[in-house]
C-alpha cells in the first residue's frame, strides 16, 4: 500500500467517507492503539449532558455482564507473560472509567439520586474486583487501573451522597470508601466527606469513625 498516494486520495474524500473510515479503523484497533490515536481527542471533548435514568440502566447492564464473566479472560501466567493484560481487562477498566465520569456529570447536573445509584453499583463492582472475584483477569490488577482522576470522582460521589442521604446512610456508604482510601495511603475521601456533609451527617460520621476505630490520618473534628 502506497501511503503517499493513499493520503492524496483521502484529501479528495467527503467528510462522511472519512468518518466511516475512522469508525472502521476504531473498531479494528485494540485498546492501546485507540488510546494512542484517539486519546487526546477524547480528553478534549466538552462534557455532554447525561440522562440519569439511561445511565443507570447502562451501569446495571455493565454490572450484570461483569458478574457473568463477560470480561474475564484468564490465561496461564508464567515468567514471560505475567505482565500481559488481556484486552477484556483493559476494556472493563475503560468502560468503568467512562461510567464513573458520566456519574460525576450527573453530580454536576444536580441529579444526585441517579448519581448515587450509579456510583453505588460501580463501587460495589470495584470492591468485588479488588476482593479477587472473577470479573477481570491479570497478575496485578486493582483500583489504580481506573482511568481518570478517581479522587475527583469520589468527591463527586460524596457531594451527591450528602445531598440525598440521611446521616446513617451517609456514614454507611462513606466509611468503606474512607477505609479503602486510607489503605491506598491517601486521605482524600475523608476530607471530601466532611467538607460536603451537613452538620448532622458529619457528626454521625465522626461518631462511627471513633466507634469502629477507622483510620483517617487526621484527628476527628469536634
Coordinates of N, CA and C in Angstrom, one line a residue:
X1 N 0.8 -1.2 0.0 CA 0.0 0.0 0.0 C 0.9 1.3 0.0
X2 N 0.7 2.1 -1.0 CA 1.5 3.3 -1.1 C 0.8 4.4 -0.2
X3 N 1.5 4.8 0.9 CA 1.0 5.7 1.9 C 0.7 7.1 1.2
X4 N 1.7 7.6 0.4 CA 1.5 8.9 -0.2 C 0.3 9.0 -1.1
X5 N 0.2 8.0 -2.0 CA -1.0 8.0 -2.9 C -2.3 7.9 -2.1
X6 N -2.3 7.0 -1.1 CA -3.5 6.9 -0.3 C -4.0 8.2 0.3
X7 N -3.0 8.9 0.9 CA -3.4 10.1 1.6 C -3.7 11.3 0.6
X8 N -3.2 11.2 -0.6 CA -3.6 12.2 -1.6 C -5.0 11.9 -2.0
X9 N -5.4 10.6 -2.1 CA -6.8 10.3 -2.4 C -7.7 10.7 -1.2
X10 N -7.3 10.4 0.0 CA -8.2 10.8 1.2 C -8.5 12.3 1.2
X11 N -7.5 13.1 0.8 CA -7.8 14.5 0.8 C -8.9 14.9 -0.2
X12 N -9.3 14.1 -1.1 CA -10.4 14.3 -2.0 C -11.7 13.8 -1.5
X13 N -11.7 13.0 -0.4 CA -12.9 12.4 0.0 C -13.8 13.3 0.8
X14 N -15.1 13.1 0.8 CA -16.0 13.9 1.6 C -16.0 13.5 3.1
X15 N -16.4 14.4 4.0 CA -16.4 14.1 5.4 C -17.0 12.8 5.8
X16 N -18.2 12.4 5.3 CA -18.9 11.2 5.7 C -18.1 10.0 5.3
X17 N -17.4 10.0 4.2 CA -16.5 8.9 3.9 C -15.4 8.7 4.9
X18 N -14.8 9.9 5.2 CA -13.7 9.9 6.2 C -14.1 9.4 7.6
X19 N -15.3 9.8 8.0 CA -15.9 9.4 9.3 C -16.1 7.9 9.3
X20 N -16.7 7.4 8.2 CA -16.9 5.9 8.1 C -15.6 5.2 8.2
X21 N -14.5 5.7 7.5 CA -13.2 5.1 7.6 C -12.7 5.1 9.0
X22 N -12.8 6.2 9.7 CA -12.3 6.4 11.1 C -13.1 5.4 12.0
X23 N -14.4 5.2 11.8 CA -15.2 4.3 12.6 C -14.7 2.9 12.4
X24 N -14.5 2.5 11.1 CA -14.0 1.1 10.9 C -12.6 0.9 11.5
X25 N -11.7 2.0 11.4 CA -10.4 1.9 12.0 C -10.5 1.7 13.5
X26 N -11.3 2.5 14.1 CA -11.5 2.4 15.6 C -11.9 1.0 16.0
X27 N -12.9 0.4 15.3 CA -13.4 -0.9 15.6 C -12.3 -2.0 15.5
X28 N -11.4 -1.8 14.5 CA -10.3 -2.8 14.3 C -9.1 -2.6 15.2
X29 N -9.1 -1.5 15.9 CA -7.9 -1.3 16.8 C -8.1 -2.0 18.1
X30 N -7.0 -2.3 18.8 CA -7.0 -2.8 20.2 C -7.0 -1.6 21.1
X31 N -7.1 -1.8 22.4 CA -7.3 -0.8 23.4 C -6.1 0.2 23.3
X32 N -4.9 -0.3 23.3 CA -3.7 0.6 23.3 C -3.6 1.5 22.0
X33 N -4.0 0.9 20.9 CA -4.0 1.6 19.6 C -5.0 2.8 19.7
X34 N -6.2 2.5 20.2 CA -7.2 3.5 20.3 C -6.7 4.7 21.2
X35 N -6.1 4.3 22.3 CA -5.6 5.3 23.2 C -4.5 6.2 22.5
X36 N -3.7 5.6 21.7 CA -2.6 6.3 21.1 C -3.1 7.3 20.0
X37 N -4.1 6.8 19.3 CA -4.7 7.6 18.1 C -5.7 8.6 18.6
X38 N -6.7 8.2 19.4 CA -7.8 9.0 19.8 C -7.8 9.6 21.2
X39 N -6.8 9.2 22.0 CA -6.7 9.6 23.4 C -6.8 11.1 23.6
X40 N -6.1 11.9 22.8 CA -6.1 13.3 23.0 C -7.4 13.9 22.6
X41 N -8.0 13.4 21.6 CA -9.3 13.9 21.2 C -10.4 13.6 22.2
X42 N -10.3 12.4 22.8 CA -11.3 12.0 23.8 C -11.2 13.0 25.0
X43 N -10.0 13.3 25.4 CA -9.8 14.2 26.6 C -10.3 15.6 26.3
X44 N -10.2 16.0 25.0 CA -10.6 17.4 24.6 C -12.1 17.6 24.4
X45 N -12.8 16.5 24.5 CA -14.3 16.6 24.3 C -14.9 17.4 25.4
X46 N -15.8 18.3 25.1 CA -16.5 19.0 26.2 C -17.5 18.1 26.8
X47 N -17.8 18.2 28.1 CA -18.7 17.4 28.8 C -20.1 17.5 28.2
X48 N -20.8 16.3 28.1 CA -22.1 16.3 27.5 C -23.2 16.0 28.6
X49 N -24.4 16.5 28.3 CA -25.5 16.2 29.3 C -25.7 14.7 29.3
X50 N -26.0 14.2 30.5 CA -26.2 12.8 30.8 C -27.6 12.5 31.3
X51 N -28.3 11.6 30.7 CA -29.6 11.2 31.2 C -29.5 10.2 32.3
X52 N -29.9 10.6 33.5 CA -29.7 9.7 34.7 C -30.3 8.4 34.6
X53 N -31.5 8.3 34.1 CA -32.2 7.0 34.0 C -31.5 6.1 33.0
X54 N -31.1 6.7 31.9 CA -30.4 5.9 30.9 C -29.1 5.4 31.4
X55 N -28.4 6.3 32.1 CA -27.1 5.9 32.6 C -27.2 4.8 33.6
X56 N -28.2 4.9 34.5 CA -28.3 3.8 35.5 C -28.6 2.5 34.8
X57 N -29.4 2.5 33.8 CA -29.7 1.2 33.0 C -28.4 0.7 32.4
X58 N -27.6 1.6 31.9 CA -26.3 1.2 31.3 C -25.3 0.6 32.4
X59 N -25.3 1.3 33.5 CA -24.5 0.8 34.6 C -24.9 -0.6 35.1
X60 N -26.2 -0.8 35.2 CA -26.7 -2.1 35.7 C -26.5 -3.2 34.7
X61 N -26.5 -2.8 33.4 CA -26.2 -3.8 32.4 C -24.7 -4.2 32.4
X62 N -23.9 -3.2 32.7 CA -22.4 -3.4 32.8 C -22.2 -4.3 34.0
X63 N -22.9 -4.0 35.1 CA -22.8 -4.9 36.3 C -23.1 -6.3 36.0
X64 N -24.2 -6.5 35.3 CA -24.7 -7.9 35.0 C -23.7 -8.6 34.1
X65 N -23.2 -7.9 33.1 CA -22.2 -8.5 32.2 C -20.9 -8.9 33.0
X66 N -20.5 -8.0 33.9 CA -19.3 -8.2 34.6 C -19.4 -9.4 35.6
X67 N -20.5 -9.5 36.3 CA -20.7 -10.6 37.2 C -20.9 -11.9 36.5
X68 N -21.3 -11.8 35.3 CA -21.5 -13.0 34.5 C -20.2 -13.5 33.8
X69 N -19.1 -12.7 34.0 CA -17.8 -13.1 33.4 C -17.5 -12.7 32.0
X70 N -18.3 -11.7 31.5 CA -18.1 -11.3 30.1 C -16.7 -10.7 29.9
X71 N -16.1 -10.2 30.9 CA -14.8 -9.5 30.7 C -13.6 -10.4 31.3
X72 N -14.0 -11.6 31.8 CA -13.0 -12.4 32.4 C -12.3 -13.3 31.4
X73 N -11.0 -13.1 31.2 CA -10.2 -13.8 30.2 C -8.9 -14.3 30.8
X74 N -9.0 -15.4 31.5 CA -7.8 -16.0 32.1 C -6.8 -16.6 31.2
X75 N -5.6 -16.7 31.5 CA -4.6 -17.4 30.7 C -3.5 -17.9 31.7
X76 N -2.7 -18.9 31.3 CA -1.7 -19.5 32.1 C -0.5 -18.5 32.3
X77 N -0.4 -18.0 33.5 CA 0.6 -17.0 33.7 C 2.0 -17.7 34.0
X78 N 3.0 -17.2 33.3 CA 4.4 -17.7 33.6 C 5.3 -16.5 33.7
X79 N 6.6 -16.8 33.8 CA 7.6 -15.7 33.9 C 7.8 -14.8 32.7
X80 N 7.3 -15.3 31.6 CA 7.4 -14.5 30.4 C 6.2 -13.6 30.1
X81 N 5.0 -14.0 30.5 CA 3.8 -13.3 30.2 C 3.1 -12.6 31.3
X82 N 3.7 -12.7 32.5 CA 3.0 -12.2 33.7 C 2.6 -10.7 33.7
X83 N 3.2 -9.9 32.8 CA 2.8 -8.5 32.7 C 1.7 -8.3 31.7
X84 N 1.3 -9.3 31.0 CA 0.3 -9.2 30.0 C -1.1 -8.9 30.6
X85 N -1.8 -7.9 30.0 CA -3.1 -7.6 30.5 C -4.1 -7.9 29.3
X86 N -5.0 -8.8 29.5 CA -5.9 -9.1 28.4 C -6.7 -7.9 27.9
X87 N -7.1 -7.9 26.7 CA -7.9 -6.8 26.1 C -9.2 -6.7 26.9
X88 N -9.8 -7.8 27.3 CA -11.1 -7.7 28.0 C -10.9 -7.0 29.3
X89 N -9.7 -7.1 30.0 CA -9.5 -6.4 31.2 C -9.3 -4.9 31.0
X90 N -8.6 -4.6 29.9 CA -8.4 -3.2 29.6 C -9.8 -2.6 29.2
X91 N -10.6 -3.3 28.5 CA -11.9 -2.8 28.1 C -12.8 -2.6 29.3
X92 N -12.7 -3.5 30.3 CA -13.5 -3.3 31.5 C -13.2 -2.1 32.3
X93 N -11.9 -1.8 32.4 CA -11.5 -0.6 33.1 C -11.8 0.6 32.4
X94 N -11.7 0.6 31.0 CA -12.0 1.7 30.2 C -13.5 2.1 30.3
X95 N -14.4 1.0 30.3 CA -15.8 1.2 30.4 C -16.2 1.7 31.8
X96 N -15.5 1.1 32.8 CA -15.7 1.6 34.2 C -15.4 3.1 34.3
X97 N -14.3 3.5 33.8 CA -13.9 4.9 33.9 C -14.9 5.8 33.2
X98 N -15.4 5.4 32.0 CA -16.4 6.2 31.3 C -17.6 6.3 32.1
X99 N -18.1 5.2 32.7 CA -19.3 5.3 33.5 C -19.2 6.1 34.8
X100 N -18.0 6.0 35.4 CA -17.8 6.8 36.6 C -17.7 8.3 36.2
X101 N -17.2 8.6 35.1 CA -17.1 10.0 34.6 C -18.5 10.5 34.3
X102 N -19.3 9.7 33.7 CA -20.7 10.1 33.4 C -21.5 10.3 34.7
X103 N -21.2 9.4 35.7 CA -21.9 9.6 37.0 C -21.5 10.9 37.7
X104 N -20.2 11.3 37.5 CA -19.8 12.6 38.0 C -20.5 13.7 37.4
X105 N -20.8 13.6 36.1 CA -21.5 14.6 35.3 C -22.9 14.7 35.9
X106 N -23.5 13.6 36.3 CA -24.8 13.7 37.0 C -24.7 14.6 38.3
X107 N -23.7 14.5 39.0 CA -23.5 15.3 40.2 C -23.4 16.8 39.8
X108 N -22.7 17.1 38.7 CA -22.6 18.5 38.2 C -24.0 19.0 37.8
X109 N -24.8 18.1 37.2 CA -26.1 18.5 36.8 C -27.1 18.6 37.9
X110 N -26.7 18.1 39.1 CA -27.6 18.2 40.2 C -28.6 17.0 40.3
X111 N -28.3 15.9 39.5 CA -29.2 14.7 39.6 C -28.5 13.8 40.6
X112 N -28.6 14.1 41.8 CA -27.9 13.4 42.9 C -28.5 12.0 43.1
X113 N -29.8 11.8 43.0 CA -30.3 10.5 43.2 C -29.8 9.5 42.2
X114 N -29.8 9.8 41.0 CA -29.2 8.9 40.0 C -27.7 8.7 40.1
X115 N -27.0 9.8 40.5 CA -25.6 9.8 40.6 C -25.2 8.8 41.7
X116 N -25.9 8.9 42.9 CA -25.6 8.0 44.0 C -25.9 6.5 43.6
X117 N -27.0 6.3 42.9 CA -27.3 4.9 42.5 C -26.3 4.4 41.6
X118 N -25.8 5.2 40.6 CA -24.8 4.7 39.7 C -23.5 4.5 40.4
X119 N -23.0 5.4 41.2 CA -21.8 5.3 41.9 C -21.8 4.0 42.8
X120 N -23.0 3.8 43.5 CA -23.1 2.6 44.4 C -22.9 1.3 43.6
X121 N -23.5 1.2 42.5 CA -23.3 -0.1 41.7 C -21.9 -0.2 41.2
X122 N -21.3 0.9 40.8 CA -19.9 0.8 40.2 C -18.9 0.5 41.3
X123 N -19.1 1.1 42.5 CA -18.1 0.8 43.6 C -18.4 -0.5 44.2
X124 N -19.6 -1.1 44.1 CA -19.8 -2.5 44.5 C -19.0 -3.4 43.6
X125 N -19.0 -3.1 42.3 CA -18.2 -3.8 41.3 C -16.7 -3.7 41.6
X126 N -16.2 -2.5 41.8 CA -14.8 -2.2 42.1 C -14.4 -3.1 43.3
X127 N -15.2 -3.0 44.4 CA -14.9 -3.8 45.6 C -14.8 -5.3 45.3
X128 N -15.7 -5.8 44.4 CA -15.7 -7.2 44.1 C -14.4 -7.5 43.3
X129 N -14.1 -6.7 42.4 CA -12.8 -6.9 41.6 C -11.6 -6.9 42.6
X130 N -11.6 -5.9 43.5 CA -10.4 -5.9 44.4 C -10.4 -7.0 45.4
X131 N -11.5 -7.6 45.7 CA -11.5 -8.8 46.5 C -11.1 -10.1 45.8
X132 N -10.9 -10.0 44.4 CA -10.4 -11.1 43.7 C -11.5 -11.9 43.0
X133 N -12.8 -11.4 43.0 CA -13.8 -12.1 42.3 C -13.5 -12.2 40.8
X134 N -14.1 -13.2 40.1 CA -13.7 -13.4 38.7 C -14.5 -12.4 37.8
X135 N -14.0 -11.2 37.8 CA -14.6 -10.1 37.0 C -13.6 -9.8 35.8
X136 N -12.4 -9.5 36.2 CA -11.3 -9.3 35.2 C -10.1 -10.1 35.6
X137 N -9.2 -10.4 34.7 CA -8.0 -11.2 35.0 C -6.7 -10.5 34.7
X138 N -5.7 -10.7 35.6 CA -4.4 -10.2 35.4 C -3.6 -10.5 36.7
X139 N -2.3 -10.5 36.5 CA -1.4 -10.8 37.7 C -1.5 -9.7 38.7
X140 N -1.5 -8.5 38.3 CA -1.5 -7.4 39.2 C -2.6 -6.4 38.7
X141 N -3.8 -6.4 39.3 CA -4.8 -5.5 38.9 C -5.4 -4.9 40.1
X142 N -6.0 -3.7 40.0 CA -6.6 -3.0 41.1 C -7.1 -1.7 40.7
X143 N -7.6 -1.0 41.7 CA -8.2 0.3 41.5 C -7.3 1.3 40.9
X144 N -6.0 1.1 41.0 CA -5.1 2.1 40.4 C -5.2 2.1 38.9
X145 N -5.9 1.0 38.3 CA -6.0 1.0 36.8 C -7.2 1.7 36.3
X146 N -8.0 2.3 37.2 CA -9.2 3.1 36.8 C -8.7 4.3 36.2
X147 N -9.1 4.6 34.9 CA -8.7 5.8 34.2 C -9.3 7.0 34.8
X148 N -8.7 8.2 34.7 CA -9.2 9.4 35.1 C -8.8 9.7 36.6
X149 N -9.3 10.8 37.1 CA -9.0 11.2 38.5 C -10.0 10.6 39.5
X150 N -9.6 9.5 40.1 CA -10.6 8.8 41.0 C -10.9 9.7 42.2
X151 N -9.9 10.5 42.7 CA -10.3 11.3 43.8 C -11.3 12.3 43.5
X152 N -11.3 12.8 42.3 CA -12.3 13.8 41.8 C -13.6 13.1 41.7
X153 N -13.6 11.9 41.2 CA -14.8 11.1 41.1 C -15.4 10.8 42.5
X154 N -14.6 10.4 43.4 CA -15.1 10.1 44.8 C -15.6 11.4 45.5
X155 N -15.0 12.5 45.2 CA -15.5 13.8 45.7 C -16.9 14.1 45.2
X156 N -17.1 13.7 43.9 CA -18.5 13.9 43.3 C -19.5 12.9 44.0
X157 N -19.0 11.7 44.3 CA -19.9 10.7 45.0 C -20.3 11.3 46.3
X158 N -19.3 11.8 47.1 CA -19.6 12.3 48.4 C -20.6 13.5 48.3
X159 N -20.4 14.3 47.3 CA -21.3 15.5 47.1 C -22.7 15.1 46.9
X160 N -22.9 14.1 46.0 CA -24.3 13.7 45.7 C -24.9 12.9 46.9
X161 N -24.0 12.1 47.6 CA -24.5 11.4 48.7 C -25.0 12.3 49.8
X162 N -24.2 13.4 50.1 CA -24.6 14.4 51.1 C -25.9 15.0 50.8
X163 N -26.2 15.1 49.5 CA -27.4 15.8 49.1 C -28.7 15.0 49.3
X164 N -28.6 13.6 49.4 CA -29.8 12.8 49.4 C -29.8 11.8 50.6
X165 N -28.7 11.6 51.3 CA -28.7 10.6 52.3 C -29.0 11.1 53.7
X166 N -29.5 10.2 54.6 CA -29.7 10.5 56.0 C -28.3 10.4 56.6
X167 N -28.1 10.9 57.8 CA -26.8 10.8 58.5 C -26.3 9.3 58.5
X168 N -27.2 8.4 58.9 CA -26.8 7.0 59.0 C -26.4 6.4 57.6
X169 N -27.2 6.8 56.6 CA -26.9 6.3 55.2 C -25.6 6.9 54.7
X170 N -25.4 8.2 55.0 CA -24.1 8.8 54.6 C -22.9 8.1 55.2
X171 N -23.0 7.8 56.5 CA -21.8 7.2 57.2 C -21.6 5.8 56.6
X172 N -22.7 5.0 56.4 CA -22.6 3.6 55.9 C -21.9 3.5 54.6
X173 N -22.2 4.5 53.7 CA -21.5 4.5 52.4 C -20.1 5.1 52.5
X174 N -20.0 6.1 53.2 CA -18.7 6.8 53.2 C -17.6 6.0 53.9
X175 N -17.9 5.3 55.0 CA -16.9 4.6 55.8 C -16.1 3.6 55.0
X176 N -16.7 2.7 54.2 CA -15.9 1.8 53.5 C -15.0 2.5 52.4
X177 N -15.5 3.6 51.9 CA -14.7 4.3 50.9 C -13.5 5.0 51.6
X178 N -13.7 5.5 52.8 CA -12.6 6.1 53.6 C -11.6 5.1 53.9
X179 N -12.0 3.9 54.4 CA -11.1 2.8 54.7 C -10.3 2.4 53.4
X180 N -11.0 2.3 52.3 CA -10.3 1.9 51.1 C -9.3 2.9 50.7
X181 N -9.6 4.2 50.8 CA -8.7 5.3 50.5 C -7.5 5.3 51.4
X182 N -7.8 5.0 52.7 CA -6.7 5.0 53.7 C -5.7 3.9 53.3
X183 N -6.2 2.8 52.9 CA -5.3 1.6 52.5 C -4.5 1.9 51.3
X184 N -4.9 2.9 50.5 CA -4.1 3.3 49.4 C -3.2 4.5 49.7
X185 N -3.0 4.7 51.0 CA -2.2 5.8 51.5 C -2.6 7.2 51.1
X186 N -3.9 7.3 50.9 CA -4.5 8.6 50.7 C -5.4 9.0 51.8
X187 N -6.0 10.2 51.8 CA -6.9 10.6 52.8 C -7.9 11.5 52.2
X188 N -8.1 11.5 50.9 CA -9.0 12.4 50.3 C -10.5 12.2 50.5
X189 N -10.9 11.0 50.6 CA -12.3 10.7 50.7 C -12.8 11.3 52.1
X190 N -12.1 11.1 53.1 CA -12.5 11.6 54.4 C -12.6 13.1 54.3
X191 N -11.6 13.8 53.7 CA -11.6 15.2 53.6 C -12.8 15.7 52.8
X192 N -13.1 15.0 51.7 CA -14.3 15.3 50.9 C -15.6 15.1 51.6
X193 N -15.6 14.0 52.4 CA -16.9 13.7 53.1 C -17.2 14.8 54.1
X194 N -16.2 15.1 54.9 CA -16.5 16.1 56.0 C -16.7 17.5 55.4
X195 N -16.2 17.7 54.2 CA -16.3 19.0 53.6 C -17.8 19.3 53.1
X196 N -18.4 18.2 52.5 CA -19.7 18.4 51.9 C -20.8 17.9 52.8
X197 N -20.5 17.2 53.9 CA -21.6 16.7 54.8 C -22.3 17.9 55.5
X198 N -23.6 17.6 55.8 CA -24.3 18.5 56.7 C -23.7 18.3 58.1
X199 N -24.1 19.2 59.0 CA -23.6 19.0 60.4 C -24.0 17.7 61.0
X200 N -25.3 17.3 60.8 CA -25.7 16.0 61.4 C -25.1 14.8 60.7
X201 N -24.8 14.9 59.4 CA -24.1 13.9 58.7 C -22.7 13.8 59.2
X202 N -22.0 14.9 59.4 CA -20.6 14.9 59.8 C -20.5 14.3 61.2
X203 N -21.4 14.8 62.1 CA -21.3 14.3 63.5 C -21.5 12.8 63.6
X204 N -22.5 12.3 62.8 CA -22.7 10.8 62.8 C -21.5 10.1 62.2
X205 N -20.9 10.6 61.1 CA -19.8 10.0 60.5 C -18.6 10.0 61.5
X206 N -18.4 11.1 62.2 CA -17.2 11.1 63.1 C -17.5 10.1 64.3
X207 N -18.7 10.0 64.7 CA -19.1 9.1 65.8 C -18.8 7.7 65.4
X208 N -19.2 7.3 64.1 CA -18.9 6.0 63.6 C -17.4 5.7 63.4
X209 N -16.7 6.7 63.0 CA -15.3 6.6 62.8 C -14.6 6.2 64.2
X210 N -15.0 6.9 65.2 CA -14.5 6.7 66.5 C -14.9 5.3 67.1
X211 N -16.2 5.0 66.9 CA -16.8 3.7 67.4 C -16.1 2.5 66.7
X212 N -15.9 2.6 65.4 CA -15.3 1.5 64.6 C -13.8 1.6 64.5
X213 N -13.2 2.7 65.1 CA -11.8 2.9 65.0 C -11.2 2.9 63.6
X214 N -11.9 3.6 62.7 CA -11.5 3.7 61.3 C -10.4 4.7 61.2
X215 N -9.3 4.4 60.6 CA -8.2 5.3 60.4 C -8.5 6.3 59.3
X216 N -8.1 7.6 59.6 CA -8.3 8.6 58.6 C -7.0 9.4 58.5
X217 N -6.1 9.3 59.4 CA -4.9 10.1 59.2 C -5.0 11.5 59.8
X218 N -6.2 11.9 60.2 CA -6.5 13.2 60.8 C -7.3 13.1 62.1
X219 N -7.1 14.0 63.0 CA -7.9 13.9 64.2 C -9.3 14.2 63.9
X220 N -10.2 13.5 64.5 CA -11.7 13.8 64.3 C -12.0 15.2 64.7
X221 N -12.9 15.8 64.0 CA -13.4 17.1 64.3 C -14.4 17.1 65.4
X222 N -14.4 18.0 66.3 CA -15.4 18.1 67.4 C -16.6 18.9 67.0

